[in-house]
Coordinates of C-alpha atoms and ligand atoms in Angstrom, one line a residue:
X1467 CA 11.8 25.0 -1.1
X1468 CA 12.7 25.7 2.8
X1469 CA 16.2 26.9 1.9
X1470 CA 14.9 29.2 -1.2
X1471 CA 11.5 30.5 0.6
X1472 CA 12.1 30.2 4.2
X1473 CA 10.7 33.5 5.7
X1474 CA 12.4 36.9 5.2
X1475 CA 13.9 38.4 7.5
X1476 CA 15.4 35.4 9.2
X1477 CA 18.4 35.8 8.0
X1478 CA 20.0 39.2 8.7
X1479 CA 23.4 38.6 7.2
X1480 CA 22.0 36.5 4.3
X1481 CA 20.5 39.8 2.2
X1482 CA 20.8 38.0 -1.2
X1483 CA 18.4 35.0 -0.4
X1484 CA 15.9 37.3 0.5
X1485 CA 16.6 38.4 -2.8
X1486 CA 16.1 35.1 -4.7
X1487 CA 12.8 35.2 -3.1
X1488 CA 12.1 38.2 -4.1
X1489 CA 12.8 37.4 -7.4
X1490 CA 10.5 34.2 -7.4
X1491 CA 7.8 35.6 -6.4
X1492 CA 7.8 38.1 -9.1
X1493 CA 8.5 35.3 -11.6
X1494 CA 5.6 33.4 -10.2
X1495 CA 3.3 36.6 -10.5
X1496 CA 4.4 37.1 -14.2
X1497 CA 3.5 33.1 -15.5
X1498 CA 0.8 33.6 -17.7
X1499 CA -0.4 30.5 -20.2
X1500 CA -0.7 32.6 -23.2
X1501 CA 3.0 32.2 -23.5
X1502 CA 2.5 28.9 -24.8
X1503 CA 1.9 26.0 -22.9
X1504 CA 0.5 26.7 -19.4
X1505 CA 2.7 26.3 -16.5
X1506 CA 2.0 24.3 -13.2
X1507 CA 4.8 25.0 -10.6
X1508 CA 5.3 22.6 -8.0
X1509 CA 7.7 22.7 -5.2
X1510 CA 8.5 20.0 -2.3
X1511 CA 9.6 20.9 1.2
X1512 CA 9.5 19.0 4.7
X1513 CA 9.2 22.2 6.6
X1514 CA 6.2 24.0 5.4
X1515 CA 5.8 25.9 8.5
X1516 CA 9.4 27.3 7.7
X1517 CA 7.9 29.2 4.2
X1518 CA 7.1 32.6 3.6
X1519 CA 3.6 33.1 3.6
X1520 CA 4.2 35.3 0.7
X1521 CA 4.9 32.4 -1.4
X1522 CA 1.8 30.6 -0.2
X1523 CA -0.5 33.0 -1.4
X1524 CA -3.7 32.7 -4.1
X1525 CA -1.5 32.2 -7.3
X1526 CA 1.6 30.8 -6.0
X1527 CA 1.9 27.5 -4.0
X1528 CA -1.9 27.5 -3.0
X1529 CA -2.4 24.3 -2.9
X1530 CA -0.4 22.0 -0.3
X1531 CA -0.1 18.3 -1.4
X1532 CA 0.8 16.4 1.9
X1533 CA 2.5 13.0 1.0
X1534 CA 1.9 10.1 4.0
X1535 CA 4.1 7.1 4.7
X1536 CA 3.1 5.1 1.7
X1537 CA 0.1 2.2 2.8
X1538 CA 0.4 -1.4 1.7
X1539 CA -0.4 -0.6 -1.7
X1540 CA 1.9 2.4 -2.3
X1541 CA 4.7 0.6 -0.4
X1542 CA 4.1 -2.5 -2.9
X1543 CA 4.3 0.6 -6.4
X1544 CA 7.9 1.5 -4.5
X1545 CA 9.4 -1.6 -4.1
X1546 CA 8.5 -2.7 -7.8
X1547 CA 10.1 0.9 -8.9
X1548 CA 13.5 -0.1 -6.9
X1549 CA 13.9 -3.4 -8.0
X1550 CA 12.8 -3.1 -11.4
X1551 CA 16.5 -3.2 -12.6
X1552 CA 17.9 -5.3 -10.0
X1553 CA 18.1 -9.7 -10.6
X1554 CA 15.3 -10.7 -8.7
X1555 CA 15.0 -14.7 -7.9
X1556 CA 11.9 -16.1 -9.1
X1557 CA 10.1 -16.9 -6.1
X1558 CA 10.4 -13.5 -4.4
X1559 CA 6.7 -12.3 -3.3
X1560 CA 7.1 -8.6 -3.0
X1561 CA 3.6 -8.5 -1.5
X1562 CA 4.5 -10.2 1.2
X1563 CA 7.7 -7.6 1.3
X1564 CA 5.3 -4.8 1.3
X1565 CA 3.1 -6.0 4.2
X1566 CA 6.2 -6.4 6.4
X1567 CA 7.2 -3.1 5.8
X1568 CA 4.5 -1.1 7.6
X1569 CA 6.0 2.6 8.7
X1570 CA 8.5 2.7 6.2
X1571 CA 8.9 5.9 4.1
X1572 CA 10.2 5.5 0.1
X1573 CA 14.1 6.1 1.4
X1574 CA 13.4 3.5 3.4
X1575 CA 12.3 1.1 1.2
X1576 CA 15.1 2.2 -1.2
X1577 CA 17.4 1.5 1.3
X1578 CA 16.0 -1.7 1.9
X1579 CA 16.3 -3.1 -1.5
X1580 CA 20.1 -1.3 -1.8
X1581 CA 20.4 -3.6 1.7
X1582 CA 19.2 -7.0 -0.1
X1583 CA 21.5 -6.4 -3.0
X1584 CA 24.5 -6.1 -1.1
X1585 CA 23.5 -9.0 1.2
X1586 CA 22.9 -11.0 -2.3
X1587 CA 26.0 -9.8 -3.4
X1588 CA 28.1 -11.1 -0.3
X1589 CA 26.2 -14.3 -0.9
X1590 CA 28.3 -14.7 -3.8
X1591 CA 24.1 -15.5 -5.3
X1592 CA 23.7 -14.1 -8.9
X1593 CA 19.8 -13.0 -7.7
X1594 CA 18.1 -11.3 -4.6
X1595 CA 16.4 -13.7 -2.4
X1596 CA 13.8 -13.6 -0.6
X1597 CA 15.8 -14.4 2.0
X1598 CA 17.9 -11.4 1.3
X1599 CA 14.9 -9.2 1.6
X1600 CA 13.7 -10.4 4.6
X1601 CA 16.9 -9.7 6.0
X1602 CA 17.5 -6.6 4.7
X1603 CA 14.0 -5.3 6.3
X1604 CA 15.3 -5.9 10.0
X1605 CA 18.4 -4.2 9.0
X1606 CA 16.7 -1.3 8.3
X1607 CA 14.0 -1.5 10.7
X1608 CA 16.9 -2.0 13.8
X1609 CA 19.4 0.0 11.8
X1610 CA 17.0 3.4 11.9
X1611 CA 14.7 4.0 14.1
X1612 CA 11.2 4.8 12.1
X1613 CA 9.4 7.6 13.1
X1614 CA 6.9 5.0 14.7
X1615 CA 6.1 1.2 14.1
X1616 CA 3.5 0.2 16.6
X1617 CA 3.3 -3.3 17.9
X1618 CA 0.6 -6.1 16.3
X1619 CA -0.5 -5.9 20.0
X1620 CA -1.3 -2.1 19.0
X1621 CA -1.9 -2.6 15.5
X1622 CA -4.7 -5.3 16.7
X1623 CA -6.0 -2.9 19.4
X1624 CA -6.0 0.0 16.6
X1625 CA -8.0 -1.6 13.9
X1626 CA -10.7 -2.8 16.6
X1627 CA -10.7 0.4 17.8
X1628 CA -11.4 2.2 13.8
X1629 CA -13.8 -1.1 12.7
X1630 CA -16.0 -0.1 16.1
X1631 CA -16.2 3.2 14.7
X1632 CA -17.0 2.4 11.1
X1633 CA -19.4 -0.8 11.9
X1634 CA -21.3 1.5 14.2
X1635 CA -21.4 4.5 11.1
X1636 CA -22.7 2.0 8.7
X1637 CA -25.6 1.1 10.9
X1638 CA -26.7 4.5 12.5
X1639 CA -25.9 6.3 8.7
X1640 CA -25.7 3.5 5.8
X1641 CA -23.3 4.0 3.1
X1642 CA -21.6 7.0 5.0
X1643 CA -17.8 5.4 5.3
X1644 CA -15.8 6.5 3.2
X1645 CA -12.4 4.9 4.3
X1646 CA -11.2 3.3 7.4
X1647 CA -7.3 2.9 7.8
X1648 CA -5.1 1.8 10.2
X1649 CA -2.0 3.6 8.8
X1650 CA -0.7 6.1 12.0
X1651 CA -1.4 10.0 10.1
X1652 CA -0.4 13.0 12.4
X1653 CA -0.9 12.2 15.4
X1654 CA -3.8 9.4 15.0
X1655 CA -3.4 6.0 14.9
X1656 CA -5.9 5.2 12.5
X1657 CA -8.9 7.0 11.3
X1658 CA -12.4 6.5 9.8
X1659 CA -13.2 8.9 6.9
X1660 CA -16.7 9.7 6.5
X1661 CA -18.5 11.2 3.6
X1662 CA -19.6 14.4 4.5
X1663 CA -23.2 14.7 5.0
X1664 CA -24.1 18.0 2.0
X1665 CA -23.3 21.5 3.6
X1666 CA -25.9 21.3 6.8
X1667 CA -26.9 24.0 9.3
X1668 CA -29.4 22.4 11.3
X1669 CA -29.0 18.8 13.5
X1670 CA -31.6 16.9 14.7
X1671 CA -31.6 15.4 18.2
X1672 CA -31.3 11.6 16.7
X1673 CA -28.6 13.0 14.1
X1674 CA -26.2 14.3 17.2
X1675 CA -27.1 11.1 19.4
X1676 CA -26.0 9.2 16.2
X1677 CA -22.7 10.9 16.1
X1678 CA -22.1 10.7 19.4
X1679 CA -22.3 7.0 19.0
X1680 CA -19.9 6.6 16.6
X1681 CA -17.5 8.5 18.4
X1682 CA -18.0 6.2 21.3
X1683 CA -18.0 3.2 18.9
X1684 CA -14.1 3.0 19.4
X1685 CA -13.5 2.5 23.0
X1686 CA -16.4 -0.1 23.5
X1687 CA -15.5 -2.0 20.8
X1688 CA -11.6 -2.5 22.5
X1689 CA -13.7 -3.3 25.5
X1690 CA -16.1 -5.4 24.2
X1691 CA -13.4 -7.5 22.3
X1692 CA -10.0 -6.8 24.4
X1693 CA -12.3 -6.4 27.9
X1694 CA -10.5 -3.1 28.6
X1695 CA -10.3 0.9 26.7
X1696 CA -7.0 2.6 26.1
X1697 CA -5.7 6.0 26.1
X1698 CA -6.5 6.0 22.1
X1699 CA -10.0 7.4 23.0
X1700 CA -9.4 10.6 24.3
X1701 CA -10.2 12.7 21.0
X1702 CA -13.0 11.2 20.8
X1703 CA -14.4 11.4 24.0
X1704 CA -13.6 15.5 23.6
X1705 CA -15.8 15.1 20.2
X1706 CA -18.6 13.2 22.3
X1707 CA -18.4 15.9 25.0
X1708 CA -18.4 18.8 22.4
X1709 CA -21.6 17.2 21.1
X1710 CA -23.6 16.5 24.1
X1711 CA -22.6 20.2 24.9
X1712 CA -24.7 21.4 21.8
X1713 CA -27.9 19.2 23.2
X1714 CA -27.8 20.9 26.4
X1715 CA -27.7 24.4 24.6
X1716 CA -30.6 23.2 22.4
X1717 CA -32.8 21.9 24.8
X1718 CA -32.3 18.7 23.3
X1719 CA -31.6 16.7 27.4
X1720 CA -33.8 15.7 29.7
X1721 CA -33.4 20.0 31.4
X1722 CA -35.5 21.2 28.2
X1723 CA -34.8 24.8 27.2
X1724 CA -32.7 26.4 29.9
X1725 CA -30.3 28.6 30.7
X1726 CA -27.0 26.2 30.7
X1727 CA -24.9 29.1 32.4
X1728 CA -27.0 29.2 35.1
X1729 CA -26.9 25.5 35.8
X1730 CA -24.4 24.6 38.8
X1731 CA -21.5 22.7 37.3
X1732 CA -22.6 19.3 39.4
X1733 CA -26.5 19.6 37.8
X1734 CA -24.8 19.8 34.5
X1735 CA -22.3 16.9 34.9
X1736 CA -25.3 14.7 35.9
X1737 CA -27.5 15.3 32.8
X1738 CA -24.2 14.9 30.6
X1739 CA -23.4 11.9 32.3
X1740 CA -27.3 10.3 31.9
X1741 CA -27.2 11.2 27.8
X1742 CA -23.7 9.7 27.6
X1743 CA -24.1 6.5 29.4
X1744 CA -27.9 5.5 27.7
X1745 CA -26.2 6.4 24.4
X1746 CA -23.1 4.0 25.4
X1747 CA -25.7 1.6 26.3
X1748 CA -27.1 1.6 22.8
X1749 CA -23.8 1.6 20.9
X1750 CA -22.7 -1.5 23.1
X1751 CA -26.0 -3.0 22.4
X1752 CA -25.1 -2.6 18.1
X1753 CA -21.7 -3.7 18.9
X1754 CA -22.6 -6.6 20.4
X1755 CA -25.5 -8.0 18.0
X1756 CA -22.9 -7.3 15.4
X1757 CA -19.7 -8.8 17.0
X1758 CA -19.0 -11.7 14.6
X1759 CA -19.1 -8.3 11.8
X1760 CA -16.9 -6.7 13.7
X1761 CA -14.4 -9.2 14.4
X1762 CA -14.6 -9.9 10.7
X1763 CA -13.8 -6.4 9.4
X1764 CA -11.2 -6.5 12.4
X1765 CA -9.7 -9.1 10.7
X1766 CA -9.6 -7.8 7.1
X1767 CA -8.4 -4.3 8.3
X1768 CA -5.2 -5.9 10.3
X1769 CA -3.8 -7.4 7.1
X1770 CA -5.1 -4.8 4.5
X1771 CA -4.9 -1.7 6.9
X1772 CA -6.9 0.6 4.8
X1773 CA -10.8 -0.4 3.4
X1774 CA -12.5 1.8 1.1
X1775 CA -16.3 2.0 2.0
X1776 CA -17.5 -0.1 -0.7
X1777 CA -14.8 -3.0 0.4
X1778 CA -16.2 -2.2 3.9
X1779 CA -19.7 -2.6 3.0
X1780 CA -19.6 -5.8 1.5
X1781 CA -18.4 -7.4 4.7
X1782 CA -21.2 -5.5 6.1
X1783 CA -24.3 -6.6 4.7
X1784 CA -25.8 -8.7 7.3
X1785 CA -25.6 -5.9 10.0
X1786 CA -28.1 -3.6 11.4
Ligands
ZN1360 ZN1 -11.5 6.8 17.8

């Protein structure tokens, strides 16, 4: 869709594609389903920042579908699609396949089973090994270079990190996780989804302190468990700030109603400081009643890298 719908204009000596777009969008505009069956359009583009807003308007593409590096699961669906007609031995395990193959896209994983056929082939073996296969993922892996393939040093870090957030969710809100992963989307390592509380307007003090915590959750779990934070924290340490920043402005701190403009930047670092470290002090406190839950779901989430809540919870029910 980038080539066809890329924005108009762009191209000044290129008249006639702004024409094909043209055209589309008056084709798109004239679908109606009482011409017979009803019509769903879809297009696929890597550049959707490329498009013509024109074409993403009410009625046309308005709804954006963006498709992730595949998880353990999908990866596992892929690999069974590309060697569905190719001789596999036996004893090959695709599972384990698909858990090696963290970061890889579906070309990739095409790739890789075109890599073990040929490697199979040059065997002079009349089936793929799993020998093959296993070879054929480093050849991928050190032939391209993936977007990004952390480390099980990082990978470990990570899905301390996410389990501190989601153990400390599931105490301070119970039932509130709706997925924890440790798959790398945009520019997070992993992630903690949480259901979202129904439309709200109005916070109470305990609910922001309770949010807070969960942000913080993160780094003191990598520091109660690897005895040092990382860089991964930042975000959430903005969220935590962004937070205690609503207390102060609703007389929720130890200042009472005030006027926050009028406090001298040192005054207000102070108070911030006080709410942040007795709230750090409680979160560490959860963490570390809970650490043998933690280490637990720590565990799981390294080798499954993404938990639905439910899955989550029934590691979870001795916590609190
Ligand atoms: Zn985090």
């Amino acid at each position: 869709m980038d080539i066809l719908g890329a924005k108009r204009g762009s191209n000044v000596s290129h008249h006639e594609y702004d024409q094909t777009l043209n055209q589309l969008l008056v084709e798109m505009d004239g679908l109606k389903a009482e011409q017979g069956a009803p019509i769903l359009v879809m297009a696929a583009t890597n550049r959707p920042e490329a498009l013509d807003s024109a074409l993403l308007r009410p009625g046309r593409f308005d709804r954006q579908v963006k498709v992730d590096l595949p998880d353990k699961e999908g990866r596992l669906a892929i690999l069974k699609i590309h060697t569905k007609h190719k001789p596999l031995a036996q004893e090959v395990n695709l599972e384990d396949i698909a858990h090696e193959t963290f970061g890889f896209s579906g070309a990739h994983l095409e790739s890789l089973t075109n890599e073990a056929a040929i490697l199979a082939l040059r065997d002079e073996a009349s089936e793929i090994c799993e020998g093959h296969l296993h070879e054929a993922v480093e050849k991928v892996m050190l032939g391209e270079k993936l977007d990004r393939k952390p480390t099980a040093e990082e990978l470990r870090r990570v899905a301390i990190h996410e389990s501190g957030h989601a153990l400390l969710a599931e105490v301070v809100r119970p039932n509130s996780v709706a997925q924890v992963s440790i798959r790398s989307r945009g520019n997070a390592l992993g992630y903690v989804r949480h259901y979202p509380k129904d439309d709200l307007y109005l916070y109470t003090q305990a609910m922001l302190e309770e949010q807070i915590m969960v942000a913080l959750a993160g780094a003191l779990a990598e520091e109660e468990i690897l005895g040092a934070r990382s860089t991964g924290a930042a975000g959430d340490y903005e969220q935590a700030l962004n937070l205690v920043e609503r207390m102060l402005l609703s007389g929720m701190s130890s200042l009472g109603v005030t006027d926050v403009s009028r406090l001298d930047a040192e005054h207000r670092q102070l108070v911030t400081k006080a709410i942040l470290a007795d709230l750090e002090d409680r979160t560490k406190l959860i963490l570390l009643k809970n650490k043998h839950s933690l280490v637990k779901i720590t565990e799981i989430l390294e080798d499954e890298e993404t938990l639905s809540g439910d899955a989550l919870r029934m590691y979870l029910i001795d916590v609190a």
